[in-house]
Coordinates of C-alpha atoms and ligand atoms in Angstrom, one line a residue:
M366 CA 2.1 -4.2 30.1
S367 CA -1.2 -2.4 30.5
R368 CA -1.8 1.1 31.7
S369 CA -4.9 2.7 33.1
L370 CA -5.6 6.4 32.9
R371 CA -8.6 7.4 34.9
I372 CA -9.4 11.0 35.9
P373 CA -13.1 11.3 37.0
G374 CA -15.0 13.5 34.6
L375 CA -12.1 13.8 32.2
V376 CA -10.8 10.5 30.9
D377 CA -11.2 6.8 31.4
L378 CA -8.8 4.7 29.3
I379 CA -6.9 1.4 29.3
Q380 CA -3.9 0.8 27.0
A381 CA -2.6 -2.7 26.4
D382 CA 0.6 -3.5 24.5
V383 CA 1.3 -7.1 25.3
R384 CA 0.2 -9.8 23.0
S385 CA -1.6 -12.0 25.5
D386 CA -3.4 -9.0 27.0
I387 CA -4.5 -7.8 23.6
R388 CA -5.8 -11.2 22.7
G389 CA -7.8 -11.4 25.9
L390 CA -9.2 -7.9 25.4
A391 CA -10.0 -8.5 21.7
D392 CA -12.0 -11.6 22.6
D393 CA -13.8 -9.9 25.5
A394 CA -17.5 -9.7 24.6
R395 CA -17.9 -6.6 26.8
L396 CA -15.5 -4.6 24.5
D397 CA -16.9 -3.6 21.2
R398 CA -16.9 -0.9 18.5
S399 CA -20.4 0.6 19.1
F400 CA -18.8 3.9 20.0
D401 CA -21.7 5.3 21.9
P402 CA -21.4 8.9 23.2
R403 CA -20.8 8.1 26.9
G404 CA -18.0 8.3 29.5
P405 CA -16.0 11.4 30.6
L406 CA -15.1 14.3 28.4
I407 CA -12.0 13.0 26.5
N408 CA -13.8 9.7 25.9
R409 CA -16.7 11.6 24.3
I410 CA -14.4 13.7 22.2
L411 CA -12.6 10.6 20.8
V412 CA -15.8 8.8 20.2
H413 CA -17.3 11.8 18.5
R414 CA -14.3 12.0 16.2
I415 CA -14.6 8.3 15.1
R416 CA -18.4 8.7 14.6
S417 CA -18.0 11.9 12.5
V418 CA -15.0 11.0 10.4
L419 CA -15.2 7.3 9.7
R420 CA -18.6 7.3 8.1
V421 CA -20.0 7.6 4.6
D422 CA -23.6 8.7 4.0
G423 CA -24.4 8.0 7.7
M424 CA -22.9 4.4 7.6
P425 CA -19.8 3.6 9.7
L426 CA -16.8 2.1 7.9
P427 CA -16.5 -1.6 8.7
S428 CA -13.4 -1.1 10.8
V429 CA -15.4 0.9 13.3
A430 CA -18.7 -1.0 13.1
P431 CA -19.9 -3.2 16.0
R432 CA -19.4 -6.9 16.3
S433 CA -23.2 -7.5 16.1
D434 CA -23.6 -5.7 12.8
A435 CA -24.6 -8.6 10.6
Q436 CA -24.1 -6.7 7.3
R437 CA -20.5 -5.9 8.4
A438 CA -19.8 -9.6 9.3
R439 CA -21.2 -10.8 6.0
A440 CA -19.2 -8.3 4.0
Q441 CA -16.1 -9.1 5.9
D442 CA -16.4 -12.8 5.1
V443 CA -17.2 -12.2 1.4
L444 CA -14.2 -9.9 1.1
R445 CA -11.9 -12.3 2.9
R446 CA -12.9 -15.1 0.4
R447 CA -12.6 -12.8 -2.6
L448 CA -9.1 -11.6 -1.5
D449 CA -7.8 -15.1 -0.8
P450 CA -4.7 -15.5 -3.1
A451 CA -5.5 -19.3 -3.1
G452 CA -8.9 -18.5 -4.6
G453 CA -7.6 -18.4 -8.2
M454 CA -8.9 -14.9 -9.0
P455 CA -6.3 -12.4 -10.2
L456 CA -5.8 -9.8 -7.4
W457 CA -3.5 -7.4 -9.2
D458 CA -2.8 -6.4 -12.8
E459 CA 0.5 -5.9 -14.7
E460 CA 0.3 -2.1 -14.7
T461 CA -0.2 -2.0 -10.9
I462 CA 2.6 -4.4 -10.1
A463 CA 5.0 -2.7 -12.5
G464 CA 4.3 0.7 -10.9
L465 CA 5.0 -0.7 -7.4
V466 CA 8.1 -2.5 -8.5
G467 CA 9.4 0.8 -10.1
A468 CA 8.6 2.7 -7.0
V469 CA 10.4 0.2 -4.7
R470 CA 13.4 0.3 -7.0
S471 CA 13.2 4.1 -7.3
A472 CA 13.3 3.7 -11.1
P473 CA 13.3 6.9 -13.2
G474 CA 9.7 7.9 -14.0
A475 CA 8.2 5.4 -11.5
P476 CA 5.0 6.6 -9.7
A477 CA 5.3 7.7 -6.0
L478 CA 4.7 4.9 -3.5
G479 CA 1.6 6.3 -2.0
P480 CA -0.6 6.6 -5.1
A481 CA 0.9 3.3 -6.5
T482 CA -0.2 1.5 -3.4
Q483 CA -3.5 3.2 -3.3
Q484 CA -4.2 2.1 -6.9
A485 CA -3.2 -1.5 -6.1
I486 CA -5.8 -1.6 -3.3
G487 CA -8.4 0.5 -5.2
R488 CA -8.5 -1.9 -8.1
L489 CA -9.7 -4.6 -5.7
F490 CA -12.9 -2.6 -5.6
A491 CA -13.1 -0.8 -9.0
S492 CA -11.2 -2.4 -11.9
D493 CA -10.7 1.1 -13.4
Y494 CA -9.3 2.7 -10.2
K495 CA -6.7 5.3 -11.1
A496 CA -4.9 6.9 -8.1
S497 CA -3.9 10.5 -8.5
P498 CA -2.3 13.2 -6.3
E499 CA -5.8 14.2 -5.3
S500 CA -6.9 10.7 -4.2
W501 CA -3.7 10.2 -2.3
A502 CA -4.1 13.6 -0.6
A503 CA -7.7 12.6 0.3
A504 CA -6.3 9.5 2.0
G505 CA -4.0 11.8 4.0
V506 CA -6.9 14.0 5.1
L507 CA -9.0 11.1 6.2
D508 CA -6.2 9.6 8.2
A509 CA -5.2 12.9 9.8
A510 CA -8.8 13.7 10.7
V511 CA -9.1 10.6 12.8
H512 CA -5.5 10.3 14.1
T513 CA -4.2 13.9 14.6
R514 CA -3.3 14.8 18.1
N515 CA -3.9 18.5 17.2
P516 CA -7.6 19.2 17.9
L517 CA -7.4 22.5 16.0
R518 CA -6.3 20.6 12.9
A519 CA -9.2 18.2 13.2
I520 CA -11.6 21.1 13.6
L521 CA -10.2 22.9 10.6
L522 CA -10.4 19.8 8.4
H523 CA -14.1 19.7 9.2
L524 CA -14.8 23.4 8.9
S525 CA -12.9 23.9 5.7
G526 CA -14.9 21.1 4.0
R527 CA -11.7 19.2 3.2
L528 CA -12.7 16.2 5.1
Q529 CA -16.1 15.9 3.4
R530 CA -14.6 16.5 -0.1
S531 CA -11.9 13.9 0.6
R532 CA -14.3 11.3 1.8
R533 CA -16.6 11.9 -1.1
L534 CA -13.7 11.5 -3.6
L535 CA -12.5 8.2 -1.9
A536 CA -16.1 6.8 -1.8
D537 CA -16.8 7.7 -5.5
L538 CA -13.6 6.1 -6.7
V539 CA -14.7 2.7 -5.2
H540 CA -18.4 3.2 -6.2
G541 CA -19.4 3.7 -2.5
D542 CA -18.0 0.4 -1.2
L543 CA -17.4 1.1 2.6
A544 CA -14.6 -1.5 2.9
G545 CA -13.0 0.2 -0.2
V546 CA -13.1 3.6 1.5
H547 CA -11.4 2.1 4.6
A548 CA -8.9 0.3 2.5
T549 CA -7.9 3.2 0.2
G550 CA -8.1 5.9 2.9
I551 CA -6.9 4.3 6.1
A552 CA -5.4 0.8 5.7
V553 CA -3.4 2.0 2.7
H554 CA -1.0 3.8 5.1
N555 CA 0.1 0.5 6.7
L556 CA 0.9 -0.9 3.4
V557 CA 2.8 2.2 2.2
R558 CA 5.0 1.9 5.3
G559 CA 5.7 -1.7 4.2
F560 CA 6.7 -0.6 0.7
E561 CA 8.9 2.2 2.2
R562 CA 10.6 -0.5 4.3
M563 CA 11.0 -2.6 1.1
R564 CA 12.6 0.3 -0.7
E565 CA 15.1 0.6 2.2
L566 CA 15.8 -3.2 1.9
W567 CA 16.2 -2.9 -1.8
S568 CA 19.1 -0.5 -1.3
E569 CA 21.0 -3.3 0.6
P570 CA 22.0 -5.9 -2.0
R571 CA 22.3 -8.6 0.6
W572 CA 18.5 -8.9 0.8
R573 CA 18.1 -9.5 -2.9
S574 CA 18.6 -13.2 -2.8
P575 CA 15.6 -15.6 -3.4
S576 CA 16.3 -17.2 0.0
S577 CA 15.6 -13.9 1.8
V578 CA 12.1 -13.4 0.4
D579 CA 10.3 -14.6 3.5
A580 CA 12.4 -12.5 5.8
V581 CA 11.8 -9.4 3.6
V582 CA 8.0 -9.9 3.6
E583 CA 8.0 -10.2 7.4
Q584 CA 10.0 -7.0 7.8
C585 CA 7.5 -5.2 5.5
L586 CA 4.4 -6.0 7.5
F587 CA 3.2 -3.1 9.6
A588 CA 0.3 -3.3 12.0
P589 CA -2.0 -0.3 12.5
P590 CA -0.4 1.5 15.5
S591 CA -3.5 0.9 17.5
V592 CA -7.2 -0.1 17.4
L593 CA -9.9 1.0 19.7
R594 CA -12.7 -0.7 21.7
Q595 CA -15.3 0.7 24.0
A596 CA -16.7 -1.0 27.1
A597 CA -20.5 -1.6 26.7
G598 CA -20.9 -2.2 30.4
P599 CA -19.0 -2.5 33.7
G600 CA -17.0 -5.5 34.7
A601 CA -13.6 -7.1 35.0
T602 CA -11.2 -7.6 32.0
V603 CA -7.7 -9.2 31.8
C604 CA -6.4 -5.6 32.3
G605 CA -8.6 -4.5 35.2
A606 CA -12.1 -3.2 35.7
V607 CA -14.0 -1.2 33.1
R608 CA -17.1 0.9 33.3
A609 CA -19.6 1.6 30.6
G610 CA -17.8 3.9 28.1
T611 CA -14.2 3.0 29.2
L612 CA -12.0 3.2 26.0
V613 CA -9.5 0.4 25.5
V614 CA -6.6 1.0 23.2
L615 CA -5.0 -2.1 21.7
E616 CA -1.5 -1.1 20.8
L617 CA -0.9 -3.5 18.0
E618 CA 2.3 -2.1 16.7
A619 CA 4.1 -1.9 20.1
A620 CA 3.0 -5.5 20.8
R621 CA 4.1 -6.7 17.4
E622 CA 7.6 -5.2 17.8
R623 CA 8.1 -7.7 20.6
T624 CA 6.2 -10.7 19.2
P625 CA 5.2 -10.6 15.6
G626 CA 2.2 -12.7 14.5
R627 CA -0.8 -12.5 12.2
D628 CA -3.1 -12.5 15.2
L629 CA -1.7 -9.1 16.0
E630 CA -1.0 -7.5 12.6
F631 CA -4.4 -8.5 11.2
M632 CA -6.3 -9.7 14.3
V633 CA -6.6 -13.2 12.6
G634 CA -8.9 -15.5 14.6
N635 CA -10.9 -12.6 16.1
W636 CA -14.3 -11.4 15.0
A637 CA -12.7 -8.1 13.8
Q638 CA -10.0 -9.8 11.7
C639 CA -8.8 -8.1 8.6
P640 CA -10.2 -9.6 5.4
A641 CA -6.9 -8.7 3.6
A642 CA -4.7 -10.8 6.0
A643 CA -3.6 -13.2 3.3
F644 CA -3.7 -10.7 0.4
V645 CA -1.3 -8.2 2.0
P646 CA 1.7 -10.6 2.4
A647 CA 1.0 -12.1 -1.0
L648 CA 1.1 -8.6 -2.6
L649 CA 4.4 -7.7 -0.8
R650 CA 5.9 -11.0 -1.9
A651 CA 4.8 -10.6 -5.6
V652 CA 6.3 -7.1 -5.7
W653 CA 9.6 -8.1 -4.0
Q654 CA 10.0 -11.2 -6.2
R655 CA 9.5 -9.2 -9.3
A656 CA 11.8 -6.5 -8.0
I657 CA 14.7 -8.9 -7.5
A658 CA 14.0 -10.8 -10.7
A659 CA 13.6 -7.8 -13.2
P660 CA 16.6 -6.3 -14.9
A661 CA 16.6 -2.5 -14.4
A662 CA 15.5 -1.8 -17.9
E663 CA 12.3 -3.8 -17.5
V664 CA 11.1 -1.7 -14.6
V665 CA 8.9 0.9 -16.2
S666 CA 6.3 3.2 -14.6
Ligands
LIG1545 C1 -0.6 -3.8 6.0 C2 -1.9 -3.7 5.7 C3 -3.1 -4.0 6.6 C4 -3.1 -4.2 7.9 C5 -1.9 -4.4 8.9 C6 -4.5 -4.4 8.4 C7 -4.9 -4.6 9.6 C8 -6.2 -4.6 10.1 C9 -6.7 -4.8 11.4 C10 -5.7 -5.0 12.6 C11 -8.0 -4.7 11.4 C12 -8.9 -4.8 12.7 C13 -9.3 -3.4 13.1 C14 -10.0 -3.5 14.5 O1 -10.0 -4.5 15.1 O2 -10.6 -2.5 14.9 C15 -8.4 -4.6 10.1 C16 -9.7 -4.4 9.7 C17 -10.1 -4.3 8.4 N1 -9.3 -4.3 7.3 FE1 -7.3 -4.4 7.3 N2 -5.2 -4.2 7.3 C18 -4.4 -3.9 6.2 C19 -4.8 -3.8 4.9 C20 -6.1 -3.9 4.5 C21 -6.5 -3.9 3.1 C22 -5.5 -3.8 1.9 C23 -7.9 -4.0 3.1 C24 -8.8 -4.2 1.9 C25 -8.5 -4.5 0.7 C26 -8.3 -4.1 4.4 C27 -9.6 -4.2 4.9 C28 -10.1 -4.2 6.2 C29 -11.5 -4.2 6.6 C30 -12.7 -4.1 5.6 C31 -11.5 -4.3 8.0 C32 -12.7 -4.3 8.8 C33 -13.1 -5.7 9.1 C34 -14.4 -5.8 10.0 O3 -14.3 -5.8 11.2 O4 -15.4 -6.1 9.4 N3 -7.2 -4.0 5.3 N4 -7.3 -4.5 9.3

C-alpha cells in the first residue's frame, strides 16, 4: 500500500511498502537522489540532514548521490565486480571470520558483534582495518545523525562536533573511500542485525544442520528500513502525482517482510543497486558454515 502525506507549506511525502510499487518508483526517472533544497518545510529539513550528514569533504556518499553522477556509477560497478565472491579474490581473512564465528557462538573472549562486523567490511577497503570501540561508536553516531527522530539529538551531534569527528575517523580508517565510509558507518548496521539474528538461531540446535544453511542465510538478511528519493519535477507515478521536491520513502524492510527478494534487499536490477548484493549472503554463509562445523574449542577471538 502507498500513503501520501501532503500538508501545504509543511510536508509533501509518499511512502510505499509494496514490492511492485517500490519497483515502479525505483525505476521512475523522475525520482532521484539529487536532494536539492526544495519543497515544504519538513522536506527541506530532511534533505538538509542528508546533505549535511552523509558527506565527506563536500562529496556525497554514493548511497545518496544522484543517478547521473558518472563517478558514482563507475565506482559502483568496480566495487560490485571486486566484491563478487565468484571473482576468485579473497574477500575475508581468517582472523575476521574467526572473530565473527566467535561472536555468533558467544564464545568466551570473542569480540562484540558490532566491531567484528565493521572490521569484516572495513578490510574490503583497507587490508589493515582494525575496528575498535571508537570506530564502532563512530558508526553509531553517523547512523543516529541521519536517522534519529529526535531533532534535538541531531542538532547536538552537530554542535558538539561528535558527528564531524566520527565521520573523520570512519573516513581515515578506509583511506577516504566514500563507499567505505557508507559501508562501515551505515550499511554495517544491516549486517549486524543479520549476525544478531544468526546468534539467536545458533541458540536453537535444530538450525545447525547443513541442510538448513540456505534457510539460515535468508533469515539473516535485513534490508535497510527505507531509502529515500526526491521528485525532480511534477508528474504522475505509480503511487500518485508528485511535485518538484516531493519526497518518496521506499519502505524496503516492510515490503521484504511480505515478499523477500534481492530486488528489495539490495535493489538488484536497479541503477542504485547495492554493490555488495552477492558479498553479503556469501559472508553470512561462510560464517554460519564455520560456526556449525567448528568444535567449541576452535572458536577463538
Ligand atoms: C545487509 C547488508 C546490506 C544491505 C541490505 C544493503 C542494501 C543496500 C541498498 C538497498 C542500497 C540502495 C540504496 C538506495 O537505493 O538509496 C545500497 C547501496 C549501496 N550499498 Fe549496500 N547494503 C548492505 C551492505 C553493504 C556493504 C557491506 C557494502 C560495501 C562493502 C555496501 C555498499 C553499498 C554502496 C556503495 C551503495 C551505493 C550504491 C550506489 O548507488 O552507487 N552495502 N545497499
